Amino acid sequence: GADVRANETRTAASSTQVTSNTKTEKPDPKPEKTEDHLCRLCFDKDIDCVLVDCGHLVTCYACGLKLFMGTPLCPVCRKPIKQLVKTFKT
């Protein structure tokens, strides 16, 4: 009886230790791609341009050009778009 309970306690303690060691591993260096990085218009490409004057980062360059050539208003704040600046992430 007592030997079995002592063995079960040691096994449970070992399992807890393994679990806590797993949590201390380094996180994956590459973050998963989420919708936060996707163009708010096409939801297909990464956001890679800034709208000038307001500074919002909401579109890919292709969608930014379409906006600029059509009705040049920021889809977030509705301020006029004076220029597009392509951005690059490292």
CSV table of N, CA and C in Angstrom, one decimal:
chain,number,residue,atom,x,y,z
A,1,GLY,N,0.8,-1.2,0.0
A,1,GLY,CA,0.0,0.0,0.0
A,1,GLY,C,0.8,1.3,0.0
A,2,ALA,N,1.7,1.5,1.0
A,2,ALA,CA,2.5,2.7,1.2
A,2,ALA,C,3.5,2.8,0.1
A,3,ASP,N,4.1,1.7,-0.4
A,3,ASP,CA,5.1,1.7,-1.4
A,3,ASP,C,4.5,2.1,-2.7
A,4,VAL,N,3.3,1.7,-3.0
A,4,VAL,CA,2.6,2.0,-4.3
A,4,VAL,C,2.3,3.5,-4.3
A,5,ARG,N,1.8,4.1,-3.1
A,5,ARG,CA,1.5,5.5,-3.1
A,5,ARG,C,2.7,6.4,-3.2
A,6,ALA,N,3.8,5.9,-2.6
A,6,ALA,CA,5.1,6.7,-2.8
A,6,ALA,C,5.6,6.7,-4.2
A,7,ASN,N,5.4,5.5,-4.9
A,7,ASN,CA,5.8,5.4,-6.3
A,7,ASN,C,4.9,6.3,-7.2
A,8,GLU,N,3.6,6.4,-6.9
A,8,GLU,CA,2.7,7.2,-7.7
A,8,GLU,C,3.1,8.7,-7.5
A,9,THR,N,3.5,9.1,-6.2
A,9,THR,CA,3.8,10.5,-5.9
A,9,THR,C,5.1,10.8,-6.7
A,10,ARG,N,6.1,9.9,-6.8
A,10,ARG,CA,7.3,10.2,-7.5
A,10,ARG,C,7.0,10.3,-9.0
A,11,THR,N,6.1,9.5,-9.5
A,11,THR,CA,5.8,9.6,-11.0
A,11,THR,C,5.1,10.9,-11.3
A,12,ALA,N,4.2,11.3,-10.4
A,12,ALA,CA,3.5,12.6,-10.6
A,12,ALA,C,4.4,13.7,-10.6
A,13,ALA,N,5.4,13.7,-9.6
A,13,ALA,CA,6.4,14.8,-9.5
A,13,ALA,C,7.3,14.8,-10.8
A,14,SER,N,7.6,13.7,-11.3
A,14,SER,CA,8.4,13.6,-12.5
A,14,SER,C,7.7,14.2,-13.7
A,15,SER,N,6.4,13.9,-13.8
A,15,SER,CA,5.6,14.4,-14.9
A,15,SER,C,5.5,15.9,-14.8
A,16,THR,N,5.3,16.4,-13.6
A,16,THR,CA,5.2,17.9,-13.5
A,16,THR,C,6.5,18.6,-13.9
A,17,GLN,N,7.6,17.9,-13.5
A,17,GLN,CA,8.9,18.5,-13.9
A,17,GLN,C,9.1,18.6,-15.4
A,18,VAL,N,8.7,17.5,-16.1
A,18,VAL,CA,8.8,17.5,-17.5
A,18,VAL,C,8.0,18.6,-18.1
A,19,THR,N,6.8,18.7,-17.6
A,19,THR,CA,5.9,19.8,-18.2
A,19,THR,C,6.5,21.1,-18.0
A,20,SER,N,7.1,21.4,-16.8
A,20,SER,CA,7.6,22.7,-16.6
A,20,SER,C,8.9,23.0,-17.4
A,21,ASN,N,9.6,21.9,-17.7
A,21,ASN,CA,10.8,22.1,-18.6
A,21,ASN,C,10.4,22.4,-20.0
A,22,THR,N,9.3,21.9,-20.4
A,22,THR,CA,8.8,22.2,-21.8
A,22,THR,C,8.4,23.7,-21.9
A,23,LYS,N,7.9,24.3,-20.9
A,23,LYS,CA,7.5,25.7,-21.0
A,23,LYS,C,8.7,26.6,-21.1
A,24,THR,N,9.9,26.2,-20.7
A,24,THR,CA,11.1,27.1,-20.7
A,24,THR,C,11.8,27.0,-22.0
A,25,GLU,N,11.3,26.3,-23.0
A,25,GLU,CA,12.0,26.3,-24.3
A,25,GLU,C,11.8,27.6,-25.0
A,26,LYS,N,12.7,28.0,-25.9
A,26,LYS,CA,12.7,29.2,-26.6
A,26,LYS,C,11.5,29.2,-27.6
A,27,PRO,N,10.9,30.4,-27.7
A,27,PRO,CA,9.8,30.4,-28.7
A,27,PRO,C,10.3,30.3,-30.1
A,28,ASP,N,9.4,29.9,-31.0
A,28,ASP,CA,9.8,29.9,-32.5
A,28,ASP,C,10.2,31.2,-33.0
A,29,PRO,N,11.4,31.4,-33.6
A,29,PRO,CA,11.9,32.7,-34.0
A,29,PRO,C,11.0,33.3,-35.1
A,30,LYS,N,10.3,32.5,-35.9
A,30,LYS,CA,9.5,33.1,-36.9
A,30,LYS,C,8.0,33.1,-36.5
A,31,PRO,N,7.5,34.3,-36.3
A,31,PRO,CA,6.1,34.4,-35.8
A,31,PRO,C,5.2,33.9,-36.9
A,32,GLU,N,4.1,33.3,-36.6
A,32,GLU,CA,3.1,32.8,-37.5
A,32,GLU,C,2.5,34.0,-38.3
A,33,LYS,N,2.2,33.8,-39.5
A,33,LYS,CA,1.6,34.9,-40.3
A,33,LYS,C,0.1,35.0,-39.9
A,34,THR,N,-0.2,36.2,-39.5
A,34,THR,CA,-1.6,36.4,-39.0
A,34,THR,C,-2.3,37.5,-39.9
A,35,GLU,N,-3.5,37.6,-39.8
A,35,GLU,CA,-4.3,38.6,-40.6
A,35,GLU,C,-3.9,40.0,-40.3
A,36,ASP,N,-3.2,40.3,-39.2
A,36,ASP,CA,-2.7,41.6,-38.9
A,36,ASP,C,-1.8,42.2,-40.0
A,37,HIS,N,-1.1,41.3,-40.7
A,37,HIS,CA,-0.1,41.7,-41.7
A,37,HIS,C,-0.7,41.8,-43.1
A,38,LEU,N,-1.9,41.4,-43.2
A,38,LEU,CA,-2.5,41.3,-44.6
A,38,LEU,C,-3.2,42.6,-44.9
A,39,CYS,N,-3.2,43.0,-46.2
A,39,CYS,CA,-3.8,44.1,-46.8
A,39,CYS,C,-5.3,44.1,-46.4
A,40,ARG,N,-5.8,45.3,-45.9
A,40,ARG,CA,-7.2,45.4,-45.5
A,40,ARG,C,-8.2,45.4,-46.7
A,41,LEU,N,-7.7,45.5,-47.9
A,41,LEU,CA,-8.6,45.6,-49.1
A,41,LEU,C,-8.6,44.2,-49.7
A,42,CYS,N,-7.5,43.6,-50.1
A,42,CYS,CA,-7.5,42.3,-50.8
A,42,CYS,C,-7.4,41.1,-49.9
A,43,PHE,N,-6.9,41.3,-48.6
A,43,PHE,CA,-6.6,40.2,-47.7
A,43,PHE,C,-5.8,39.1,-48.3
A,44,ASP,N,-5.0,39.4,-49.2
A,44,ASP,CA,-4.2,38.4,-49.9
A,44,ASP,C,-2.7,38.6,-49.7
A,45,LYS,N,-2.2,39.9,-49.9
A,45,LYS,CA,-0.8,40.2,-49.8
A,45,LYS,C,-0.5,40.9,-48.5
A,46,ASP,N,0.8,40.9,-48.1
A,46,ASP,CA,1.2,41.7,-46.9
A,46,ASP,C,1.1,43.2,-47.1
A,47,ILE,N,0.8,43.9,-46.0
A,47,ILE,CA,0.8,45.3,-46.1
A,47,ILE,C,2.3,45.8,-46.3
A,48,ASP,N,2.4,46.6,-47.4
A,48,ASP,CA,3.8,47.0,-47.7
A,48,ASP,C,3.8,48.5,-48.3
A,49,CYS,N,2.9,49.3,-47.8
A,49,CYS,CA,3.0,50.7,-48.2
A,49,CYS,C,2.3,51.5,-47.1
A,50,VAL,N,2.8,52.8,-47.0
A,50,VAL,CA,2.3,53.7,-46.0
A,50,VAL,C,1.6,54.8,-46.8
A,51,LEU,N,0.4,55.2,-46.3
A,51,LEU,CA,-0.3,56.3,-47.0
A,51,LEU,C,0.1,57.6,-46.4
A,52,VAL,N,0.6,58.5,-47.2
A,52,VAL,CA,1.0,59.9,-46.8
A,52,VAL,C,-0.1,60.9,-47.1
A,53,ASP,N,-0.5,61.5,-46.2
A,53,ASP,CA,-0.1,62.3,-45.0
A,53,ASP,C,-0.5,61.6,-43.7
A,54,CYS,N,-1.5,60.7,-43.7
A,54,CYS,CA,-2.0,60.2,-42.5
A,54,CYS,C,-1.1,59.2,-41.8
A,55,GLY,N,-0.3,58.5,-42.6
A,55,GLY,CA,0.6,57.5,-42.1
A,55,GLY,C,0.1,56.1,-41.8
A,56,HIS,N,-1.1,55.8,-42.2
A,56,HIS,CA,-1.7,54.5,-42.0
A,56,HIS,C,-1.0,53.5,-42.8
A,57,LEU,N,-0.8,52.3,-42.3
A,57,LEU,CA,-0.3,51.1,-42.9
A,57,LEU,C,-1.4,50.1,-43.0
A,58,VAL,N,-2.2,50.1,-44.1
A,58,VAL,CA,-3.3,49.3,-44.3
A,58,VAL,C,-3.5,48.5,-45.6
A,59,THR,N,-2.6,48.8,-46.6
A,59,THR,CA,-2.8,48.1,-47.9
A,59,THR,C,-1.4,47.6,-48.4
A,60,CYS,N,-1.6,46.7,-49.3
A,60,CYS,CA,-0.4,46.3,-50.1
A,60,CYS,C,-0.2,47.4,-51.1
A,61,TYR,N,1.0,47.4,-51.8
A,61,TYR,CA,1.3,48.5,-52.7
A,61,TYR,C,0.3,48.5,-53.9
A,62,ALA,N,-0.1,47.3,-54.4
A,62,ALA,CA,-1.0,47.3,-55.5
A,62,ALA,C,-2.4,47.9,-55.2
A,63,CYS,N,-2.9,47.5,-54.0
A,63,CYS,CA,-4.2,48.1,-53.6
A,63,CYS,C,-4.0,49.6,-53.3
A,64,GLY,N,-2.9,50.0,-52.7
A,64,GLY,CA,-2.6,51.4,-52.5
A,64,GLY,C,-2.6,52.2,-53.8
A,65,LEU,N,-2.0,51.6,-54.8
A,65,LEU,CA,-2.0,52.3,-56.1
A,65,LEU,C,-3.5,52.5,-56.7
A,66,LYS,N,-4.3,51.4,-56.5
A,66,LYS,CA,-5.7,51.5,-57.0
A,66,LYS,C,-6.4,52.6,-56.3
A,67,LEU,N,-6.2,52.6,-55.0
A,67,LEU,CA,-6.8,53.7,-54.2
A,67,LEU,C,-6.4,55.1,-54.6
A,68,PHE,N,-5.1,55.2,-54.8
A,68,PHE,CA,-4.5,56.5,-55.1
A,68,PHE,C,-5.0,57.0,-56.5
A,69,MET,N,-5.1,56.1,-57.5
A,69,MET,CA,-5.6,56.4,-58.8
A,69,MET,C,-7.1,56.6,-58.9
A,70,GLY,N,-7.8,56.0,-58.0
A,70,GLY,CA,-9.3,56.2,-58.0
A,70,GLY,C,-9.7,57.3,-57.1
A,71,THR,N,-10.2,57.0,-56.0
A,71,THR,CA,-10.6,58.0,-55.0
A,71,THR,C,-9.6,58.0,-53.9
A,72,PRO,N,-8.6,58.9,-53.9
A,72,PRO,CA,-7.5,58.9,-53.0
A,72,PRO,C,-7.8,59.3,-51.6
A,73,LEU,N,-8.6,58.4,-50.9
A,73,LEU,CA,-8.9,58.7,-49.5
A,73,LEU,C,-8.5,57.5,-48.7
A,74,CYS,N,-7.9,57.7,-47.5
A,74,CYS,CA,-7.5,56.6,-46.6
A,74,CYS,C,-8.7,55.9,-46.2
A,75,PRO,N,-8.7,54.5,-46.3
A,75,PRO,CA,-9.9,53.7,-45.9
A,75,PRO,C,-10.1,53.8,-44.4
A,76,VAL,N,-9.1,54.2,-43.6
A,76,VAL,CA,-9.2,54.3,-42.1
A,76,VAL,C,-9.8,55.6,-41.7
A,77,CYS,N,-9.1,56.7,-42.1
A,77,CYS,CA,-9.5,58.0,-41.5
A,77,CYS,C,-10.1,58.9,-42.6
A,78,ARG,N,-10.2,58.5,-43.8
A,78,ARG,CA,-10.8,59.3,-44.9
A,78,ARG,C,-10.0,60.5,-45.3
A,79,LYS,N,-8.8,60.7,-44.8
A,79,LYS,CA,-8.0,61.9,-45.2
A,79,LYS,C,-7.5,61.6,-46.6
A,80,PRO,N,-7.2,62.7,-47.4
A,80,PRO,CA,-6.7,62.6,-48.8
A,80,PRO,C,-5.3,61.9,-48.7
A,81,ILE,N,-5.1,61.0,-49.7
A,81,ILE,CA,-3.8,60.4,-49.9
A,81,ILE,C,-3.0,61.2,-50.8
A,82,LYS,N,-1.9,61.8,-50.4
A,82,LYS,CA,-1.0,62.7,-51.2
A,82,LYS,C,0.1,61.9,-51.9
A,83,GLN,N,0.4,60.7,-51.3
A,83,GLN,CA,1.6,60.0,-51.8
A,83,GLN,C,1.5,58.6,-51.2
A,84,LEU,N,2.1,57.6,-51.9
A,84,LEU,CA,2.3,56.2,-51.4
A,84,LEU,C,3.8,56.0,-51.2
A,85,VAL,N,4.2,55.4,-50.1
A,85,VAL,CA,5.6,55.0,-49.9
A,85,VAL,C,5.6,53.5,-49.7
A,86,LYS,N,6.4,52.8,-50.6
A,86,LYS,CA,6.6,51.4,-50.4
A,86,LYS,C,7.4,51.1,-49.2
A,87,THR,N,7.1,50.1,-48.4
A,87,THR,CA,7.8,49.8,-47.3
A,87,THR,C,8.4,48.4,-47.4
A,88,PHE,N,9.5,48.1,-46.7
A,88,PHE,CA,10.2,46.8,-46.8
A,88,PHE,C,10.4,46.3,-45.4
A,89,LYS,N,10.1,45.1,-45.1
A,89,LYS,CA,10.4,44.5,-43.8
A,89,LYS,C,11.6,43.6,-43.9
A,90,THR,N,12.4,43.5,-42.8
A,90,THR,CA,13.6,42.7,-42.9
A,90,THR,C,13.3,41.4,-42.1
